[in-house]
Amino acid sequence: MRVGVPTEVKSDEYRVALTPAGVRELVDAGHEVFVQSGAGVGSAIPDDAYAAQGATITPDAAELFGAAELIVKVKEPQPEEVTRLEPRHVLFTYLHLAADATLTRALMASGATCIAYETVEDGRGRLPLLAPMSEVAGKIATQAGAFMLEKPLGGRGILLGGVPGVSAAKVMIIGGGVVGMNAAFIALGMEATVYVFDRSIDRLRELDIAFSGRADTCFASTLSVEQLRLMKPHAVLVDVSIDQGGCFETSRPTTHSDPTYEVDGITHYCVTNMPGAVPITSTYALTNATMPYVVHLASAGVARAVAESPGLKLGVNVAGGQVTYAPVAEAVGVAVAPVDEALAAIAA
Ligand SMILES: NC(=O)c1ccc[n+]([C@@H]2O[C@H](COP(=O)([O-])OP(=O)(O)OC[C@H]3O[C@@H](n4cnc5c(N)ncnc54)[C@H](O)[C@@H]3O)[C@@H](O)[C@H]2O)c1
């Protein structure tokens, strides 16, 4: 199959969807790979590094989309990219369509088969293509919080780990999933006093073992979480879940160029694409997870790949002009079509 990797065009996006290692895997499996010139620059990967593994470097997006059948990206396609999509294309990328009816309808109109990273599941119902970005965001959350606690940045002026004779700062983490566990590991590494709240006792059990008792695990009841109201002046609140709307009444989305604002004396950090701050780490973390799926799609073709992988099948959001993922169909207000039927209609 001919696999294409465009340069990301969304603002502040420096990741790329394939590394030279991915090119090598695909070329060794007998596929052709096209990489748009400059696609890897934001992640410190020059064109030459792709070419050395057998990729053809294309000068622009028009040629890239023209040459490729399977298009691998990072962010949802921007309007100029949507216009380049055709029924012969398979698009594999983050889509987040439930929140974007306009994009969903545009992708339906393109006729392309669109597979969303964020709805692909593994055999245990986990989200393997979201997890790497949650790991990165969790680690950044503590780093960013620690930094914003510094007085010149408007923070309380307290060192997370304290020093001998002076107490450490307290870090309260609500939700001990992938983000929360990674945030806790960094906070523990910085020698803060750490509390992790979750509604799942099973998860708290797993965390207790993972932290070897170094963090307090707490059941998240309304009463226990209410102490947030008692946050000290110039404390810092990092709302990682802001990409899904956030979990605090006072949260609103911010960007890396202006990451914080203050409400009632509390610094809020609510950056929606936290992994974008560390594109080199994020590119490798993402592509390590996506690469086996890319190779499978390229080698088997989309119909056989989804028949062989029920988890990948859950990633198919749009095919043959129809929405094939129920939560997106419901959010956008269109009928859902079975994946197999939609793909069969394309093949016919
Ligand atoms: N801002 C960003 O750049 C960025 C990056 C990655 C992920 N995220 C977001 O971070 C959030 C967490 O992602 P994740 O991968 O860790 O998810 P996850 O499913 O692994 O973890 C969520 C955890 O929260 C717990 N939980 C749910 N409701 C709760 C409640 N009311 N009180 C306490 N705990 C509760 C769950 O039991 C689970 O353990 C998601 O909203 C995700 O979209 C944001």
Short mmCIF file of C-alpha atoms and ligand atoms in Angstrom, two decimals:
data_model
loop_
_atom_site.label_atom_id
_atom_site.label_comp_id
_atom_site.label_asym_id
_atom_site.label_seq_id
_atom_site.Cartn_x
_atom_site.Cartn_y
_atom_site.Cartn_z
CA MET A 1 0.00 0.00 0.00
CA ARG A 2 1.06 3.62 -0.48
CA VAL A 3 1.27 5.30 2.93
CA GLY A 4 1.44 9.09 3.25
CA VAL A 5 2.59 11.28 6.15
CA PRO A 6 1.60 14.96 5.76
CA THR A 7 3.09 17.89 7.66
CA GLU A 8 0.65 18.82 10.46
CA VAL A 9 -0.97 22.17 9.74
CA LYS A 10 -2.93 22.81 12.95
CA SER A 11 -1.41 25.73 14.86
CA ASP A 12 1.13 24.85 17.56
CA GLU A 13 1.27 21.21 16.41
CA TYR A 14 4.85 19.95 16.14
CA ARG A 15 4.30 16.19 16.27
CA VAL A 16 4.54 13.90 13.25
CA ALA A 17 2.64 10.64 12.72
CA LEU A 18 5.51 8.38 11.66
CA THR A 19 9.22 8.23 12.57
CA PRO A 20 12.03 6.81 10.42
CA ALA A 21 11.62 3.55 12.38
CA GLY A 22 8.02 3.36 11.12
CA VAL A 23 9.15 4.00 7.56
CA ARG A 24 11.60 1.13 7.89
CA GLU A 25 8.89 -1.27 9.18
CA LEU A 26 6.55 -0.36 6.33
CA VAL A 27 9.20 -0.51 3.62
CA ASP A 28 10.43 -3.88 4.92
CA ALA A 29 6.83 -5.11 4.69
CA GLY A 30 6.73 -4.14 1.02
CA HIS A 31 4.90 -0.78 1.22
CA GLU A 32 5.73 2.59 -0.31
CA VAL A 33 5.97 5.53 2.09
CA PHE A 34 5.59 9.21 1.15
CA VAL A 35 6.57 11.89 3.67
CA GLN A 36 5.82 15.57 3.06
CA SER A 37 8.97 17.66 3.16
CA GLY A 38 9.42 19.18 6.62
CA ALA A 39 6.86 16.88 8.29
CA GLY A 40 9.34 15.82 11.00
CA VAL A 41 11.09 19.13 11.58
CA GLY A 42 9.01 20.06 14.66
CA SER A 43 10.10 16.78 16.26
CA ALA A 44 13.74 17.19 15.15
CA ILE A 45 13.49 14.58 12.38
CA PRO A 46 14.93 15.88 9.08
CA ASP A 47 13.71 14.73 5.66
CA ASP A 48 17.02 12.90 5.13
CA ALA A 49 16.32 10.59 8.07
CA TYR A 50 13.08 9.44 6.42
CA ALA A 51 14.68 9.17 2.98
CA ALA A 52 17.49 7.04 4.44
CA GLN A 53 14.87 4.43 5.44
CA GLY A 54 13.30 4.38 1.98
CA ALA A 55 10.64 7.12 2.11
CA THR A 56 9.92 9.33 -0.88
CA ILE A 57 9.90 12.99 0.16
CA THR A 58 7.07 14.94 -1.50
CA PRO A 59 7.25 18.73 -1.83
CA ASP A 60 3.71 19.59 -0.72
CA ALA A 61 0.40 18.35 0.62
CA ALA A 62 -1.23 18.19 -2.82
CA GLU A 63 1.33 15.68 -4.06
CA LEU A 64 1.28 13.77 -0.77
CA PHE A 65 -2.50 13.29 -0.71
CA GLY A 66 -2.40 12.49 -4.43
CA ALA A 67 0.17 9.72 -3.96
CA ALA A 68 -1.13 8.10 -0.76
CA GLU A 69 -3.95 5.63 -0.10
CA LEU A 70 -3.44 5.35 3.68
CA ILE A 71 -2.86 8.75 5.30
CA VAL A 72 -1.41 8.78 8.79
CA LYS A 73 -1.69 11.99 10.80
CA VAL A 74 -1.68 13.32 14.37
CA LYS A 75 -4.47 15.93 14.62
CA GLU A 76 -7.93 16.03 13.10
CA PRO A 77 -7.83 17.17 9.46
CA GLN A 78 -8.05 20.92 8.98
CA PRO A 79 -10.42 22.34 6.32
CA GLU A 80 -7.72 22.48 3.62
CA GLU A 81 -6.88 18.83 4.33
CA VAL A 82 -10.51 17.68 4.25
CA THR A 83 -10.86 19.05 0.73
CA ARG A 84 -8.01 16.76 -0.35
CA LEU A 85 -9.70 13.58 0.96
CA GLU A 86 -11.31 11.19 -1.52
CA PRO A 87 -13.26 7.92 -1.23
CA ARG A 88 -10.06 5.95 -2.00
CA HIS A 89 -8.34 7.33 1.13
CA VAL A 90 -8.09 5.73 4.55
CA LEU A 91 -7.32 8.36 7.20
CA PHE A 92 -5.81 7.25 10.53
CA THR A 93 -5.47 10.03 13.14
CA TYR A 94 -6.99 11.64 16.25
CA LEU A 95 -10.46 12.87 15.23
CA HIS A 96 -12.56 13.71 18.35
CA LEU A 97 -15.65 13.91 16.15
CA ALA A 98 -18.29 13.84 18.89
CA ALA A 99 -17.41 17.45 19.65
CA ASP A 100 -17.32 18.58 16.02
CA ALA A 101 -20.43 18.09 13.88
CA THR A 102 -19.05 20.26 11.08
CA LEU A 103 -15.94 18.13 10.66
CA THR A 104 -17.99 14.92 10.92
CA ARG A 105 -20.28 16.01 8.09
CA ALA A 106 -17.29 17.12 5.98
CA LEU A 107 -15.62 13.73 6.44
CA MET A 108 -18.88 11.98 5.53
CA ALA A 109 -19.04 14.06 2.36
CA SER A 110 -15.41 13.18 1.47
CA GLY A 111 -16.29 9.47 1.22
CA ALA A 112 -13.00 8.58 2.92
CA THR A 113 -12.68 5.88 5.59
CA CYS A 114 -11.71 7.69 8.80
CA ILE A 115 -10.27 5.76 11.74
CA ALA A 116 -9.89 7.62 15.04
CA TYR A 117 -6.95 6.83 17.32
CA GLU A 118 -9.00 7.73 20.38
CA THR A 119 -11.69 5.07 19.90
CA VAL A 120 -9.39 2.13 19.10
CA GLU A 121 -9.49 -0.33 22.02
CA ASP A 122 -7.21 -3.14 23.14
CA GLY A 123 -8.35 -6.59 24.30
CA ARG A 124 -9.07 -5.28 27.83
CA GLY A 125 -11.19 -2.34 26.70
CA ARG A 126 -8.41 0.19 27.28
CA LEU A 127 -7.51 2.97 24.82
CA PRO A 128 -3.97 2.13 23.65
CA LEU A 129 -3.62 5.12 21.31
CA LEU A 130 -4.74 7.65 23.94
CA ALA A 131 -2.66 6.23 26.79
CA PRO A 132 0.74 7.51 25.60
CA MET A 133 -0.54 11.10 25.46
CA SER A 134 -2.12 10.71 28.89
CA GLU A 135 1.22 9.51 30.23
CA VAL A 136 2.91 12.61 28.82
CA ALA A 137 0.15 14.97 30.04
CA GLY A 138 0.24 13.49 33.55
CA LYS A 139 3.96 14.04 33.85
CA ILE A 140 3.71 17.59 32.48
CA ALA A 141 0.85 18.36 34.90
CA THR A 142 3.10 18.06 37.93
CA GLN A 143 6.06 19.81 36.26
CA ALA A 144 3.83 22.71 35.20
CA GLY A 145 2.14 22.88 38.61
CA ALA A 146 5.48 22.94 40.42
CA PHE A 147 6.75 25.73 38.15
CA MET A 148 3.59 27.82 38.54
CA LEU A 149 3.94 27.63 42.33
CA GLU A 150 7.00 29.87 42.07
CA LYS A 151 6.36 33.38 43.37
CA PRO A 152 7.58 35.32 40.29
CA LEU A 153 5.01 33.39 38.25
CA GLY A 154 2.20 34.39 40.57
CA GLY A 155 2.38 31.21 42.62
CA ARG A 156 2.31 30.73 46.35
CA GLY A 157 6.08 30.56 46.54
CA ILE A 158 6.51 27.03 47.80
CA LEU A 159 8.92 24.29 46.75
CA LEU A 160 7.11 21.04 45.99
CA GLY A 161 9.59 18.82 47.81
CA GLY A 162 10.36 21.12 50.75
CA VAL A 163 13.81 20.86 52.35
CA PRO A 164 15.01 19.27 55.61
CA GLY A 165 13.10 21.01 58.38
CA VAL A 166 10.46 22.52 56.04
CA SER A 167 7.39 20.56 54.97
CA ALA A 168 6.79 19.51 51.38
CA ALA A 169 3.86 20.92 49.40
CA LYS A 170 0.67 18.86 49.14
CA VAL A 171 -0.38 17.53 45.73
CA MET A 172 -3.98 16.34 45.39
CA ILE A 173 -4.75 14.30 42.28
CA ILE A 174 -8.39 13.62 41.36
CA GLY A 175 -8.67 10.58 39.08
CA GLY A 176 -5.96 7.95 39.37
CA GLY A 177 -6.07 6.72 35.77
CA VAL A 178 -3.22 7.05 33.29
CA VAL A 179 -2.87 10.83 33.73
CA GLY A 180 -3.25 10.69 37.50
CA MET A 181 -0.80 7.86 38.06
CA ASN A 182 1.87 9.59 35.96
CA ALA A 183 1.27 12.92 37.69
CA ALA A 184 1.65 11.14 41.03
CA PHE A 185 4.90 9.44 40.03
CA ILE A 186 6.49 12.81 39.19
CA ALA A 187 5.11 14.42 42.37
CA LEU A 188 6.54 11.56 44.44
CA GLY A 189 9.85 11.89 42.60
CA MET A 190 9.88 15.59 43.56
CA GLU A 191 9.24 14.52 47.17
CA ALA A 192 5.85 16.20 47.54
CA THR A 193 3.16 14.84 49.85
CA VAL A 194 0.76 13.13 47.46
CA TYR A 195 -2.94 12.19 47.74
CA VAL A 196 -4.66 10.36 44.87
CA PHE A 197 -8.48 10.30 44.76
CA ASP A 198 -10.49 7.88 42.62
CA ARG A 199 -14.01 6.47 42.61
CA SER A 200 -12.79 2.96 41.78
CA ILE A 201 -11.60 0.97 44.77
CA ASP A 202 -10.00 -1.57 42.43
CA ARG A 203 -7.98 1.23 40.85
CA LEU A 204 -6.98 2.53 44.29
CA ARG A 205 -5.76 -0.98 45.14
CA GLU A 206 -3.60 -1.06 41.99
CA LEU A 207 -2.22 2.41 42.78
CA ASP A 208 -1.43 1.48 46.35
CA ILE A 209 0.74 -1.34 45.05
CA ALA A 210 2.31 0.84 42.30
CA PHE A 211 3.24 3.57 44.81
CA SER A 212 4.42 1.11 47.47
CA GLY A 213 2.50 3.13 50.03
CA ARG A 214 4.40 6.37 49.26
CA ALA A 215 1.17 8.19 48.24
CA ASP A 216 -2.13 8.23 50.11
CA THR A 217 -4.97 6.70 48.08
CA CYS A 218 -8.38 8.19 48.90
CA PHE A 219 -11.92 7.30 47.90
CA ALA A 220 -13.37 10.26 45.97
CA SER A 221 -16.65 11.15 47.62
CA THR A 222 -18.26 14.57 47.21
CA LEU A 223 -17.37 15.41 50.78
CA SER A 224 -13.71 14.42 50.43
CA VAL A 225 -13.23 16.40 47.21
CA GLU A 226 -15.05 19.48 48.58
CA GLN A 227 -11.89 20.49 50.47
CA LEU A 228 -10.80 21.98 47.14
CA ARG A 229 -12.75 25.06 48.23
CA LEU A 230 -10.24 25.36 50.99
CA MET A 231 -7.28 25.71 48.64
CA LYS A 232 -4.73 28.22 49.87
CA PRO A 233 -4.27 31.58 48.11
CA HIS A 234 -2.03 31.27 45.05
CA ALA A 235 -2.24 27.51 45.00
CA VAL A 236 -2.23 25.99 41.51
CA LEU A 237 -4.96 23.95 39.87
CA VAL A 238 -4.08 21.93 36.75
CA ASP A 239 -7.18 20.72 34.86
CA VAL A 240 -5.86 18.08 32.47
CA SER A 241 -9.38 16.97 31.50
CA ILE A 242 -9.99 20.40 29.93
CA ASP A 243 -9.74 18.74 26.49
CA GLN A 244 -13.09 17.11 27.36
CA GLY A 245 -14.56 20.26 28.86
CA GLY A 246 -12.74 20.23 32.21
CA CYS A 247 -13.78 19.16 35.69
CA PHE A 248 -13.84 22.44 37.62
CA GLU A 249 -16.54 25.10 37.40
CA THR A 250 -13.88 27.77 36.89
CA SER A 251 -11.92 25.96 34.13
CA ARG A 252 -11.66 27.33 30.61
CA PRO A 253 -9.28 26.23 27.83
CA THR A 254 -5.85 27.88 27.57
CA THR A 255 -2.86 27.52 25.25
CA HIS A 256 0.87 26.95 25.71
CA SER A 257 1.55 30.57 24.81
CA ASP A 258 -0.80 31.79 27.60
CA PRO A 259 -1.29 28.76 29.83
CA THR A 260 -2.69 30.23 33.06
CA TYR A 261 -5.24 32.62 34.52
CA GLU A 262 -6.39 33.36 38.05
CA VAL A 263 -9.80 32.95 39.67
CA ASP A 264 -10.32 33.78 43.36
CA GLY A 265 -6.56 33.80 43.89
CA ILE A 266 -6.05 30.29 42.47
CA THR A 267 -3.82 29.90 39.40
CA HIS A 268 -5.58 27.77 36.78
CA TYR A 269 -3.50 25.87 34.19
CA CYS A 270 -5.88 24.45 31.54
CA VAL A 271 -3.88 23.72 28.39
CA THR A 272 -5.89 21.51 26.04
CA ASN A 273 -2.93 19.93 24.22
CA MET A 274 -0.34 19.49 26.93
CA PRO A 275 1.72 16.86 25.03
CA GLY A 276 2.30 19.49 22.32
CA ALA A 277 4.85 21.12 24.65
CA VAL A 278 7.21 18.17 24.27
CA PRO A 279 6.82 17.11 20.63
CA ILE A 280 9.91 14.94 20.48
CA THR A 281 8.81 12.78 23.43
CA SER A 282 5.18 12.84 22.27
CA THR A 283 5.97 11.86 18.67
CA TYR A 284 7.94 8.80 19.74
CA ALA A 285 5.39 7.86 22.43
CA LEU A 286 2.51 8.13 19.95
CA THR A 287 4.19 6.35 17.06
CA ASN A 288 5.38 3.47 19.24
CA ALA A 289 1.69 2.82 19.91
CA THR A 290 0.26 3.51 16.44
CA MET A 291 2.91 1.77 14.33
CA PRO A 292 1.63 -1.83 14.69
CA TYR A 293 -1.84 -0.66 13.59
CA VAL A 294 -0.39 1.29 10.63
CA VAL A 295 1.54 -1.78 9.46
CA HIS A 296 -1.56 -3.96 9.90
CA LEU A 297 -3.77 -1.54 7.94
CA ALA A 298 -1.20 -1.22 5.16
CA SER A 299 -0.61 -4.96 4.89
CA ALA A 300 -4.16 -6.28 5.23
CA GLY A 301 -6.17 -3.37 3.84
CA VAL A 302 -8.85 -1.76 5.98
CA ALA A 303 -11.60 -4.40 5.51
CA ARG A 304 -9.43 -7.38 6.49
CA ALA A 305 -7.58 -5.43 9.20
CA VAL A 306 -10.82 -4.57 11.03
CA ALA A 307 -12.13 -8.12 10.56
CA GLU A 308 -8.94 -9.41 12.23
CA SER A 309 -8.85 -6.76 14.97
CA PRO A 310 -12.10 -5.98 16.83
CA GLY A 311 -10.30 -3.18 18.70
CA LEU A 312 -9.26 -1.49 15.46
CA LYS A 313 -12.80 -1.90 14.13
CA LEU A 314 -14.00 0.31 17.01
CA GLY A 315 -11.74 3.02 15.61
CA VAL A 316 -13.71 3.31 12.35
CA ASN A 317 -15.78 6.46 12.84
CA VAL A 318 -16.74 7.32 9.26
CA ALA A 319 -16.84 5.11 6.14
CA GLY A 320 -18.57 5.32 2.79
CA GLY A 321 -20.23 8.61 3.68
CA GLN A 322 -21.77 7.26 6.90
CA VAL A 323 -20.95 7.52 10.60
CA THR A 324 -20.04 4.07 11.91
CA TYR A 325 -19.32 4.84 15.59
CA ALA A 326 -22.47 5.09 17.71
CA PRO A 327 -21.40 7.80 20.22
CA VAL A 328 -20.37 10.11 17.35
CA ALA A 329 -23.61 9.45 15.44
CA GLU A 330 -25.60 10.24 18.58
CA ALA A 331 -23.63 13.42 19.32
CA VAL A 332 -23.91 14.66 15.75
CA GLY A 333 -27.51 13.59 15.25
CA VAL A 334 -27.17 11.17 12.33
CA ALA A 335 -27.98 7.46 11.96
CA VAL A 336 -25.21 4.99 12.73
CA ALA A 337 -24.23 2.43 10.07
CA PRO A 338 -22.57 -0.93 10.80
CA VAL A 339 -18.84 -0.79 9.94
CA ASP A 340 -18.94 -3.97 7.84
CA GLU A 341 -21.83 -2.72 5.70
CA ALA A 342 -20.25 0.70 5.17
CA LEU A 343 -16.92 -0.85 4.17
CA ALA A 344 -18.64 -3.39 1.90
CA ALA A 345 -20.44 -0.55 0.14
CA ILE A 346 -17.07 1.12 -0.60
CA ALA A 347 -15.63 -2.11 -1.99
CA ALA A 348 -18.68 -2.79 -4.20
N1 LIG B 1 -5.05 18.30 28.32
C1 LIG B 1 -4.40 17.37 27.65
O1 LIG B 1 -3.48 17.68 26.90
C2 LIG B 1 -4.74 15.93 27.86
C3 LIG B 1 -3.88 14.93 27.41
C4 LIG B 1 -4.22 13.59 27.68
C5 LIG B 1 -5.42 13.29 28.34
N2 LIG B 1 -6.25 14.31 28.73
C6 LIG B 1 -7.51 14.05 29.46
O2 LIG B 1 -7.23 13.62 30.78
C7 LIG B 1 -8.35 12.91 31.29
C8 LIG B 1 -7.90 11.64 31.97
O3 LIG B 1 -7.35 10.77 31.01
P1 LIG B 1 -6.84 9.32 31.44
O4 LIG B 1 -6.21 8.72 30.21
O5 LIG B 1 -6.04 9.37 32.68
O6 LIG B 1 -8.21 8.58 31.71
P2 LIG B 1 -8.42 7.24 32.56
O7 LIG B 1 -9.72 6.68 32.11
O8 LIG B 1 -7.19 6.38 32.50
O9 LIG B 1 -8.54 7.74 34.07
C9 LIG B 1 -9.62 8.43 34.61
C10 LIG B 1 -9.70 8.03 36.08
O10 LIG B 1 -10.61 8.92 36.73
C11 LIG B 1 -11.39 8.19 37.64
N3 LIG B 1 -12.62 8.96 37.88
C12 LIG B 1 -13.70 9.12 37.09
N4 LIG B 1 -14.61 9.92 37.67
C13 LIG B 1 -14.08 10.33 38.84
C14 LIG B 1 -14.53 11.18 39.90
N5 LIG B 1 -15.71 11.79 39.83
N6 LIG B 1 -13.72 11.38 40.96
C15 LIG B 1 -12.50 10.78 41.02
N7 LIG B 1 -12.01 9.94 40.05
C16 LIG B 1 -12.81 9.73 38.99
C17 LIG B 1 -11.62 6.85 36.95
O11 LIG B 1 -11.97 5.84 37.88
C18 LIG B 1 -10.25 6.61 36.30
O12 LIG B 1 -9.37 5.89 37.16
C19 LIG B 1 -9.28 12.68 30.09
O13 LIG B 1 -10.32 13.63 30.17
C20 LIG B 1 -8.38 12.97 28.90
O14 LIG B 1 -9.12 13.42 27.78
C21 LIG B 1 -5.92 15.61 28.50
#
